[in-house]
mmCIF file of C-alpha atoms and ligand atoms in Angstrom:
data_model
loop_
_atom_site.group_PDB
_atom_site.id
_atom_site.type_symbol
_atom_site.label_atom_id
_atom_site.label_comp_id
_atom_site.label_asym_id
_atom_site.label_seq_id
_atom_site.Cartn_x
_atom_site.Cartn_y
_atom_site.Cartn_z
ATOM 1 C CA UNK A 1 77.462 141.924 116.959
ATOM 2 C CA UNK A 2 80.429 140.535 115.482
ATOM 3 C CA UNK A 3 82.080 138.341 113.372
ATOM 4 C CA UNK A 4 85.088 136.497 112.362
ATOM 5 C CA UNK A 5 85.153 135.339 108.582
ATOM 6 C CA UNK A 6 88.802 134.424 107.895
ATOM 7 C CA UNK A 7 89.643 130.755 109.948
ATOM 8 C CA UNK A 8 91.086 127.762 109.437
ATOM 9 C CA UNK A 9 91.273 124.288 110.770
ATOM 10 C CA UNK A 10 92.956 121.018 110.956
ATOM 11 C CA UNK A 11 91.306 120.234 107.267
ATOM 12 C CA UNK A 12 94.102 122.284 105.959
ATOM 13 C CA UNK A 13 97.008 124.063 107.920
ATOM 14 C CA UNK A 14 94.944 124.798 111.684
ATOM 15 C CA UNK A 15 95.310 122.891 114.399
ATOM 16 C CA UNK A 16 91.883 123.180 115.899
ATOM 17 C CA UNK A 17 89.106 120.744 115.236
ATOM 18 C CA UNK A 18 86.303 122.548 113.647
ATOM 19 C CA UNK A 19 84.465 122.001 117.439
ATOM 20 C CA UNK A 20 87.454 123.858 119.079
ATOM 21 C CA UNK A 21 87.110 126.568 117.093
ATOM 22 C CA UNK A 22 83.729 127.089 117.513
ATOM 23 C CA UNK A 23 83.933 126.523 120.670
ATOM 24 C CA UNK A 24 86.802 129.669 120.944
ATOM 25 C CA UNK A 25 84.235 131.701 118.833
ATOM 26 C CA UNK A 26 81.272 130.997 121.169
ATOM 27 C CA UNK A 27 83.320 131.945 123.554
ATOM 28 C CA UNK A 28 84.752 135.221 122.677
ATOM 29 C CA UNK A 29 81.010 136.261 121.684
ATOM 30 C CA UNK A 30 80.875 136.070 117.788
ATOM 31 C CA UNK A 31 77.614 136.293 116.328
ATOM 32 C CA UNK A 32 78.981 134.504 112.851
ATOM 33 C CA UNK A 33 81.533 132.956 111.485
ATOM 34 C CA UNK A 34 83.204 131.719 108.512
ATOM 35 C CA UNK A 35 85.771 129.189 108.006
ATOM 36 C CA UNK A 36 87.688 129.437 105.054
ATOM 37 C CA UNK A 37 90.441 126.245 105.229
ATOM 38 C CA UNK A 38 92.707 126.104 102.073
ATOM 39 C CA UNK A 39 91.321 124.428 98.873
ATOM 40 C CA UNK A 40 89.092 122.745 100.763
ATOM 41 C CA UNK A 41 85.434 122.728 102.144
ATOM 42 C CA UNK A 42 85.404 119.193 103.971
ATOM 43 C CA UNK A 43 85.388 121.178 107.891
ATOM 44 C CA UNK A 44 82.237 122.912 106.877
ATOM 45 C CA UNK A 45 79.696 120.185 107.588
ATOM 46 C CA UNK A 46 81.113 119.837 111.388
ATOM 47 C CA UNK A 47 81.576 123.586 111.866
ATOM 48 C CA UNK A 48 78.050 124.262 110.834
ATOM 49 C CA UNK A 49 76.971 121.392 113.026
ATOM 50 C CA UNK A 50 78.599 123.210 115.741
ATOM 51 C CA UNK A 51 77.644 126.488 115.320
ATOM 52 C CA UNK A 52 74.129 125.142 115.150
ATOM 53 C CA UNK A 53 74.538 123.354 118.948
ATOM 54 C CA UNK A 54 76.294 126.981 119.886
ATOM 55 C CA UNK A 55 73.310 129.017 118.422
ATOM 56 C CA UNK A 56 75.746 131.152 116.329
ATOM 57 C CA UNK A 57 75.652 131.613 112.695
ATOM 58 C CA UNK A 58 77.586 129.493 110.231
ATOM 59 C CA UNK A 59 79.232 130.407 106.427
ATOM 60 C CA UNK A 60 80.452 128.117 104.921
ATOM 61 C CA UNK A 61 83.820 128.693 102.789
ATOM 62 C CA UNK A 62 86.998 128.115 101.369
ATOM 63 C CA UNK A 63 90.377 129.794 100.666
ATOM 64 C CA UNK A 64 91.454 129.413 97.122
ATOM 65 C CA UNK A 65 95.507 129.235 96.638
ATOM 66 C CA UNK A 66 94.995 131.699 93.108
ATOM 67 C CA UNK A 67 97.716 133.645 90.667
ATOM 68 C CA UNK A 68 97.187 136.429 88.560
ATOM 69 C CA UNK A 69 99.886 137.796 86.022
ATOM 70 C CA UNK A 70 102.591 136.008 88.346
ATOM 71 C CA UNK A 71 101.384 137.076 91.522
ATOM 72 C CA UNK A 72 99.935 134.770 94.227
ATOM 73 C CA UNK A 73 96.444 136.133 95.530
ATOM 74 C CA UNK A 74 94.486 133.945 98.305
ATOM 75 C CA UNK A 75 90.574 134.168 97.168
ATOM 76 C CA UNK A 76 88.372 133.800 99.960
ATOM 77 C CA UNK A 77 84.613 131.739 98.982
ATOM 78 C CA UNK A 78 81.657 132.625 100.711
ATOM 79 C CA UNK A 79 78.229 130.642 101.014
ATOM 80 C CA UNK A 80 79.573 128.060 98.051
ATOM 81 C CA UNK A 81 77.653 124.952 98.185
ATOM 82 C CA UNK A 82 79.990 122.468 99.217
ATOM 83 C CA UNK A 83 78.463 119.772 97.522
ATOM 84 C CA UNK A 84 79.010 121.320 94.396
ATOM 85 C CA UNK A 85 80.948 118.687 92.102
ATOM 86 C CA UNK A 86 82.691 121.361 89.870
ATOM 87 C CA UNK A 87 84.029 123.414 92.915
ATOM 88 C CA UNK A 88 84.733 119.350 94.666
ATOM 89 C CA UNK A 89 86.995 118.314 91.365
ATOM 90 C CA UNK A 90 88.762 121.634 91.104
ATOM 91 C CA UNK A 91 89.622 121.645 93.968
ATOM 92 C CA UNK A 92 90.622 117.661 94.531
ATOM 93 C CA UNK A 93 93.004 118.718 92.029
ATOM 94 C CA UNK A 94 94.373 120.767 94.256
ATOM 95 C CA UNK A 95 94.724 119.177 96.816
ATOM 96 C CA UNK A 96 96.539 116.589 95.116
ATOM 97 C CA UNK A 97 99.035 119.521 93.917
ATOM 98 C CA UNK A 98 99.334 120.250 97.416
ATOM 99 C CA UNK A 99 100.747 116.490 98.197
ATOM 100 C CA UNK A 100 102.691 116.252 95.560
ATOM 101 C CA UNK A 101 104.717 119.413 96.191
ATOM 102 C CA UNK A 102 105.041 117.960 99.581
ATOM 103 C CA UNK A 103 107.260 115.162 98.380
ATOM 104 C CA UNK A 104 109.416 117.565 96.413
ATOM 105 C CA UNK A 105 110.169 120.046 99.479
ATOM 106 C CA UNK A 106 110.913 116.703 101.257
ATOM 107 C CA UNK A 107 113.042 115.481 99.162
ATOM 108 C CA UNK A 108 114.855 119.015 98.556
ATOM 109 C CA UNK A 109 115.188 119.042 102.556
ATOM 110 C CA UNK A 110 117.035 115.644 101.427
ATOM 111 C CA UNK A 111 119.093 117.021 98.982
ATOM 112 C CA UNK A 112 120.314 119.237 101.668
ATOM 113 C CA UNK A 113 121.148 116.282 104.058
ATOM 114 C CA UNK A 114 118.227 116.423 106.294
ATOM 115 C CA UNK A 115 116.867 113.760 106.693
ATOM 116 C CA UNK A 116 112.562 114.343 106.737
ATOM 117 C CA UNK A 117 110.387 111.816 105.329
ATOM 118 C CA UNK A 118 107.207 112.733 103.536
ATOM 119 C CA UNK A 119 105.237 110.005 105.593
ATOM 120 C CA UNK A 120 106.252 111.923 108.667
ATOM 121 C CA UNK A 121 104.642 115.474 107.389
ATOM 122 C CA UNK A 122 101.808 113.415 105.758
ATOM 123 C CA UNK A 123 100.819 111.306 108.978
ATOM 124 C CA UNK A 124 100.776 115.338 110.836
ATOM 125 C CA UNK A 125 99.189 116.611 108.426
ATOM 126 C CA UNK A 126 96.481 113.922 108.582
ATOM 127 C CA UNK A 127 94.733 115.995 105.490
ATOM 128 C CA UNK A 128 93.906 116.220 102.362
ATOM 129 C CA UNK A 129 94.979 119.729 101.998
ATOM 130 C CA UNK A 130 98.608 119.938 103.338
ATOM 131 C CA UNK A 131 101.210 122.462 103.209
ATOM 132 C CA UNK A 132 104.372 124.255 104.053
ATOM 133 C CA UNK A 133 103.512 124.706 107.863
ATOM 134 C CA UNK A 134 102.946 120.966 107.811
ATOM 135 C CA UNK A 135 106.399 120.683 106.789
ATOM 136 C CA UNK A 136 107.654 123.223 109.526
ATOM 137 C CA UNK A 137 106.068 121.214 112.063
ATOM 138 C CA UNK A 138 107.407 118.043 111.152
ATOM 139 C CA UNK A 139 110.915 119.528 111.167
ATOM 140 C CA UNK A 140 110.636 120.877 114.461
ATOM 141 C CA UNK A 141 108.931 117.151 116.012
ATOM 142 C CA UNK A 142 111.672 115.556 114.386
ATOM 143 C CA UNK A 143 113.904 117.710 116.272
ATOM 144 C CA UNK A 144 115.733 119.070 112.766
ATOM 145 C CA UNK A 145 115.372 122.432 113.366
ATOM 146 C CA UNK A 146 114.442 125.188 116.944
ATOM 147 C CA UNK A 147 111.141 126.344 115.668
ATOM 148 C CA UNK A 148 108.684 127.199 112.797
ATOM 149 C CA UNK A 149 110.266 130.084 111.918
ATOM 150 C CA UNK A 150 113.596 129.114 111.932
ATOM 151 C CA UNK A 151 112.068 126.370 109.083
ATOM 152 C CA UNK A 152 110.548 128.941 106.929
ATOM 153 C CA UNK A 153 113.438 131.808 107.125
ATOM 154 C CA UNK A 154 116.052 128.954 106.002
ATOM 155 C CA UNK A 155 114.191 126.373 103.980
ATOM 156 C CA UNK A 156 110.501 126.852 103.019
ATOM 157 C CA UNK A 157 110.551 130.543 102.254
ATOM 158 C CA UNK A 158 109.763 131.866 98.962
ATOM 159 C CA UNK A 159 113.534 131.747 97.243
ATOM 160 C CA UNK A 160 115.092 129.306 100.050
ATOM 161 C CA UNK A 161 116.406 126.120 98.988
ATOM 162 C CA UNK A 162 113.417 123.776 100.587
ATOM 163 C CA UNK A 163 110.830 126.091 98.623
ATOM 164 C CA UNK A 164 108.635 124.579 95.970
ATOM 165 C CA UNK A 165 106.859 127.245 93.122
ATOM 166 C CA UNK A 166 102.967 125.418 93.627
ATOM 167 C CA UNK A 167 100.505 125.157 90.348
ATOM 168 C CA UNK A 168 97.938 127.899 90.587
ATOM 169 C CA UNK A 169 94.384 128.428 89.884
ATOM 170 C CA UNK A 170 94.253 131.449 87.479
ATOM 171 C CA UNK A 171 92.670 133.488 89.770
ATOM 172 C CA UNK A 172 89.814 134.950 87.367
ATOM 173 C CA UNK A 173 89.022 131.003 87.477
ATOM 174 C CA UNK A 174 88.966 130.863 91.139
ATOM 175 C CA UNK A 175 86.342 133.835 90.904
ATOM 176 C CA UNK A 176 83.984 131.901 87.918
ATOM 177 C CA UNK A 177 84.450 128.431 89.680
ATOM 178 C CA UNK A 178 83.232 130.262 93.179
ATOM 179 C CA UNK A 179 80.109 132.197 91.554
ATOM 180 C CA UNK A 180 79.301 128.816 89.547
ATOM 181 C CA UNK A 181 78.972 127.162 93.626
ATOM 182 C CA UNK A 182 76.864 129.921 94.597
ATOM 183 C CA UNK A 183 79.262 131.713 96.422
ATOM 184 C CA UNK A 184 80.830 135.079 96.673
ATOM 185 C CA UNK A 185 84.198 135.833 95.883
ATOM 186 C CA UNK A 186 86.554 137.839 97.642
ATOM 187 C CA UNK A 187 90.324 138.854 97.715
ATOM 188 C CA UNK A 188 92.201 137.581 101.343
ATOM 189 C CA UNK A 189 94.627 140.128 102.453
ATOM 190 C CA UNK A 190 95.917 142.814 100.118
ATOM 191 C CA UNK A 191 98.079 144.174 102.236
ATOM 192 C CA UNK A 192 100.098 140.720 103.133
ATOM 193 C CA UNK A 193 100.248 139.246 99.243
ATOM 194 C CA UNK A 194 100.460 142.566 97.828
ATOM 195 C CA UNK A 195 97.804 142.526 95.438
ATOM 196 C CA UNK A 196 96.757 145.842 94.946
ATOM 197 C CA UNK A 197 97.425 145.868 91.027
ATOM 198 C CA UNK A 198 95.483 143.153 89.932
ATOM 199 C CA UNK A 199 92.543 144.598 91.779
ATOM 200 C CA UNK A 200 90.739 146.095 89.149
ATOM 201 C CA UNK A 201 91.233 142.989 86.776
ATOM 202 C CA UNK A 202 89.749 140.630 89.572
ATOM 203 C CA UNK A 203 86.831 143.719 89.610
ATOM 204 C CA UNK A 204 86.597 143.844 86.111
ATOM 205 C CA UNK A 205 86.166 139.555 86.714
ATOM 206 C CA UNK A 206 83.118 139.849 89.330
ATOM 207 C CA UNK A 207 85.081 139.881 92.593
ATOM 208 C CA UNK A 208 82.599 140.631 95.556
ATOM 209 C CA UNK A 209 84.771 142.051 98.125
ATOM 210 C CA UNK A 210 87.942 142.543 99.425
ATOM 211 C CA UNK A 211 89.937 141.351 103.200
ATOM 212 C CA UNK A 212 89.984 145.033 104.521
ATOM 213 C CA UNK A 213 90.278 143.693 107.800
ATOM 214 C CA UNK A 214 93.159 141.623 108.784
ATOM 215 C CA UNK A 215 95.491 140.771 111.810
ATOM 216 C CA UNK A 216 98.486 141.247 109.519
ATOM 217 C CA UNK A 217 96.815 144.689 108.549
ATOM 218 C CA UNK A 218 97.889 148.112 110.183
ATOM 219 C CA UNK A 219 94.989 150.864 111.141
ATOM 220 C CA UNK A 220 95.878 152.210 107.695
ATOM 221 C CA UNK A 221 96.371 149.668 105.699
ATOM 222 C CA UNK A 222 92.351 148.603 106.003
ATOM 223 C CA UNK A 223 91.571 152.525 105.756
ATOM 224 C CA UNK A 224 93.263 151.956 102.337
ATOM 225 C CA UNK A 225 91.310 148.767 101.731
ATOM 226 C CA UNK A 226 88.419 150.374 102.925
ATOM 227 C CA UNK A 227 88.585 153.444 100.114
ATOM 228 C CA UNK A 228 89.714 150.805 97.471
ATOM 229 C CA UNK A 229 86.322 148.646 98.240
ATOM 230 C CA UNK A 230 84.371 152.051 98.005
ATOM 231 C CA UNK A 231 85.797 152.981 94.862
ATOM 232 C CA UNK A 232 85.132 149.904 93.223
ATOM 233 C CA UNK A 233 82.368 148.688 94.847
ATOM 234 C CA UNK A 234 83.691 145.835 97.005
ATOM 235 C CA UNK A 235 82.086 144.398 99.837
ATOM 236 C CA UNK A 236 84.034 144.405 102.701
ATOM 237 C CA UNK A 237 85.455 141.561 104.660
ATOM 238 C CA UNK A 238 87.486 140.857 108.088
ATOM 239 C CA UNK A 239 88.992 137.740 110.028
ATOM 240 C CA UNK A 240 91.631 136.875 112.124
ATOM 241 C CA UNK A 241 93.238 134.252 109.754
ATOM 242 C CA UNK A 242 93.528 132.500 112.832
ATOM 243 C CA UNK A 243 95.641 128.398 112.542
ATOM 244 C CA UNK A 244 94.993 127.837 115.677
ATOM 245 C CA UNK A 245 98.436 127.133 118.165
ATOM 246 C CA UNK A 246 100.500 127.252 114.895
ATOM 247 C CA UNK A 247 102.801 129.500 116.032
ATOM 248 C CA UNK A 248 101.822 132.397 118.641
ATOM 249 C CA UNK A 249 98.636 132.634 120.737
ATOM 250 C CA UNK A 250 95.201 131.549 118.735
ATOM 251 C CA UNK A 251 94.241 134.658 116.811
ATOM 252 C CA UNK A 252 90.572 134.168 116.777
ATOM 253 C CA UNK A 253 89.469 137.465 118.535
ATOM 254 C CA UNK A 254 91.750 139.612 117.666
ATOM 255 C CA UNK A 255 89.414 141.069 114.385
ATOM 256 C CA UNK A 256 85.909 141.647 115.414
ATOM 257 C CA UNK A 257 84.003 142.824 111.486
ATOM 258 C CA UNK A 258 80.878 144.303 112.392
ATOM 259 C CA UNK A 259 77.706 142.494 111.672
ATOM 260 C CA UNK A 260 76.586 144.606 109.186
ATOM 261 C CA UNK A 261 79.206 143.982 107.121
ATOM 262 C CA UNK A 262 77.922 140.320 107.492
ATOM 263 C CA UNK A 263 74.509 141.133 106.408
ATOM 264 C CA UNK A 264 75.960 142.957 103.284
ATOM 265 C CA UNK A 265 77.383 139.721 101.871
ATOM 266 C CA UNK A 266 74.214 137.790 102.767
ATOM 267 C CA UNK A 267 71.879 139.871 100.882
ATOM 268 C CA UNK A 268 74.153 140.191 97.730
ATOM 269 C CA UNK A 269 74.673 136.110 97.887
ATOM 270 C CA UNK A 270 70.987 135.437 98.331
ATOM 271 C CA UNK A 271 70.226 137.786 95.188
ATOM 272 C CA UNK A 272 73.226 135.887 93.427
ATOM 273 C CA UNK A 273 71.363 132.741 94.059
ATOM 274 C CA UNK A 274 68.270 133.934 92.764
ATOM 275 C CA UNK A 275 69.691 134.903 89.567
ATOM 276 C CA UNK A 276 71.255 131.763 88.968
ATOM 277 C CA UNK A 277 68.096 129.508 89.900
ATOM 278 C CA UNK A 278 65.947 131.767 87.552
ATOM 279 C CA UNK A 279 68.435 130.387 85.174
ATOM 280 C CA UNK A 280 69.596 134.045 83.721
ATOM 281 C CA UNK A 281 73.221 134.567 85.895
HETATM 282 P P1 LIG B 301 101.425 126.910 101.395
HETATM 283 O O1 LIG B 301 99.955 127.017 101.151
HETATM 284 O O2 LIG B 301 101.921 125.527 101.489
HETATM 285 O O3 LIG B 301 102.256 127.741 100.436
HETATM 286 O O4 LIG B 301 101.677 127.546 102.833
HETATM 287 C C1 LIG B 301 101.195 128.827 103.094
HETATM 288 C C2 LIG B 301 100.785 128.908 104.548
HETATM 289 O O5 LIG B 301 101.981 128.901 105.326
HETATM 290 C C3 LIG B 301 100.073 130.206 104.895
HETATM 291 O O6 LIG B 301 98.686 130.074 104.783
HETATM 292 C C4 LIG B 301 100.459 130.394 106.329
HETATM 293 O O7 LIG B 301 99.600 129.618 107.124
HETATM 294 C C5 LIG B 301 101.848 129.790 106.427
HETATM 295 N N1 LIG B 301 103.010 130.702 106.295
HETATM 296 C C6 LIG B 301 103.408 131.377 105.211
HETATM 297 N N2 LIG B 301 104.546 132.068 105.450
HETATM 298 C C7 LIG B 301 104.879 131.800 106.733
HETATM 299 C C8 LIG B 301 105.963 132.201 107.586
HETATM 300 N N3 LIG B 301 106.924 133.012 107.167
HETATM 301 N N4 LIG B 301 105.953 131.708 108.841
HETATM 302 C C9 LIG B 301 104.979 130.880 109.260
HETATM 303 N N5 LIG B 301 103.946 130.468 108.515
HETATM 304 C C10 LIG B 301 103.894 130.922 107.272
HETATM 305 FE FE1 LIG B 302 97.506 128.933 106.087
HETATM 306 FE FE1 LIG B 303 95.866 133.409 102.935
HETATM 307 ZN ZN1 LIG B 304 94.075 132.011 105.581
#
């Protein structure tokens, strides 16, 4: 039994429905899955809906855009309650930041003589929770520039003229405003944001676990991960990070975490929960 706990959808930069990626997921086998769409929760109701129909079990999650003493760190949620109003503002806020810096990349892209328009990335976007591959795509439908990754390597690339420095959760936030929605917290690839300094002050915060198992992570790379989560006592994690037809082939299927990984990170949320409704967390 596997499972897949790192995917996205079209709620934030996917391109699947949360159906279609169920659907893919059936498909391939996977007892469980997550999906973890960027500062947002909204594709959870319609995933677990799915799952439910597919007889295959559902987490429900997000993937908080966080910074910790000036680097970026993605922080995966797991089992939040997404009706939780504290976890909804936050990240509303977000999402608004997201929009926002959409406009100024636009208008940078502008600056440069191209001529984008934000309603065009907006109206393909079609979310709440937007972002820079929105603004890739665009570019390429409009026909100003070959492909995706022509748009990042000469516009939207950390340091390239498009690029736009986004507001950040703090990230020991991210992990508080998670554990307040009942959720675990866990750091999204390491080995792709290079993270592994901050790791002990996320630890020393209450992280839960750590991404050991990634598509964008070599056979040793998750060994490493895998020691790292030992020594601290992490729970470990794994997913594709699949977007769906975003750029290559779908990735869903290409990182199969064992299930009892899975059961791991239910039994530590379910005691989580119980300390917070006895009202001592
Ligand atoms: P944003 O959240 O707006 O900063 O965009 C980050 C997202 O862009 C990531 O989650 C990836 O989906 C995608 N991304 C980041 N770097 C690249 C790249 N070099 N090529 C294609 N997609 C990328
Ligand atoms: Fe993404
Ligand atoms: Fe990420
Ligand atoms: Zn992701």
């Amino acid at each position: 039994m596997f499972a897949d706990l790192h995917l996205h959808t079209f709620f934030s930069d996917g391109t699947f429905t949360p159906e279609e990626l169920v659907e893919r997921a059936s498909k391939l086998g996977f007892a469980a899955i997550a999906l973890t769409d960027h500062d947002t929760v909204e594709g959870c109701e319609r995933a677990a809906a799915a799952c439910a129909a597919a007889d295959m079990e559902f987490i429900s999650g997000t993937e908080l855009t966080a910074e910790h003493d000036d680097t970026e760190v993605h922080i995966l949620a797991y089992f939040v309650d997404t009706q939780n109003q504290v976890l909804l503002t936050r990240i509303a806020e977000f999402q608004s930041v997201r929009q926002n810096r959409i406009r100024e990349m636009v208008a940078a892209l502008n600056r440069l003589g191209i001529p984008l328009k934000a309603e065009t990335v907006f109206a393909l976007a079609n979310c709440k929770s937007p972002g820079r591959p929105h603004v890739a795509r665009a570019l390429v439908k409009e026909k100003l520039i070959g492909n995706l990754d022509e748009a990042f390597e000469r516009y939207l690339k950390k340091g390239r003229p498009a690029w736009v420095p986004k507001t950040k959760m703090s990230a020991l936030e991210g992990v508080e405003l998670i554990h307040q929605a009942g959720g675990l917290a866990v750091m999204a690839h390491p080995g792709l944001n290079r993270t592994d300094e901050i790791i002990p002050d996320l630890v020393d915060a209450g992280l839960d676990g750590i991404e050991c198992f990634h598509t964008k992570h070599s056979t040793a790379m998750a060994e490493r991960y895998l020691e790292i989560a030992e020594k601290h006592g992490l729970l470990v994690t794994g997913g594709s990070d699949c977007h769906g037809f975003s750029k290559k082939a779908p990735l869903i299927g290409t990182v199969k975490l064992p299930y009892d990984h899975v059961q791991k990170l239910k039994d530590k949320a379910a005691e989580q929960k119980a300390r917070t409704t006895n009202g001592h967390q």
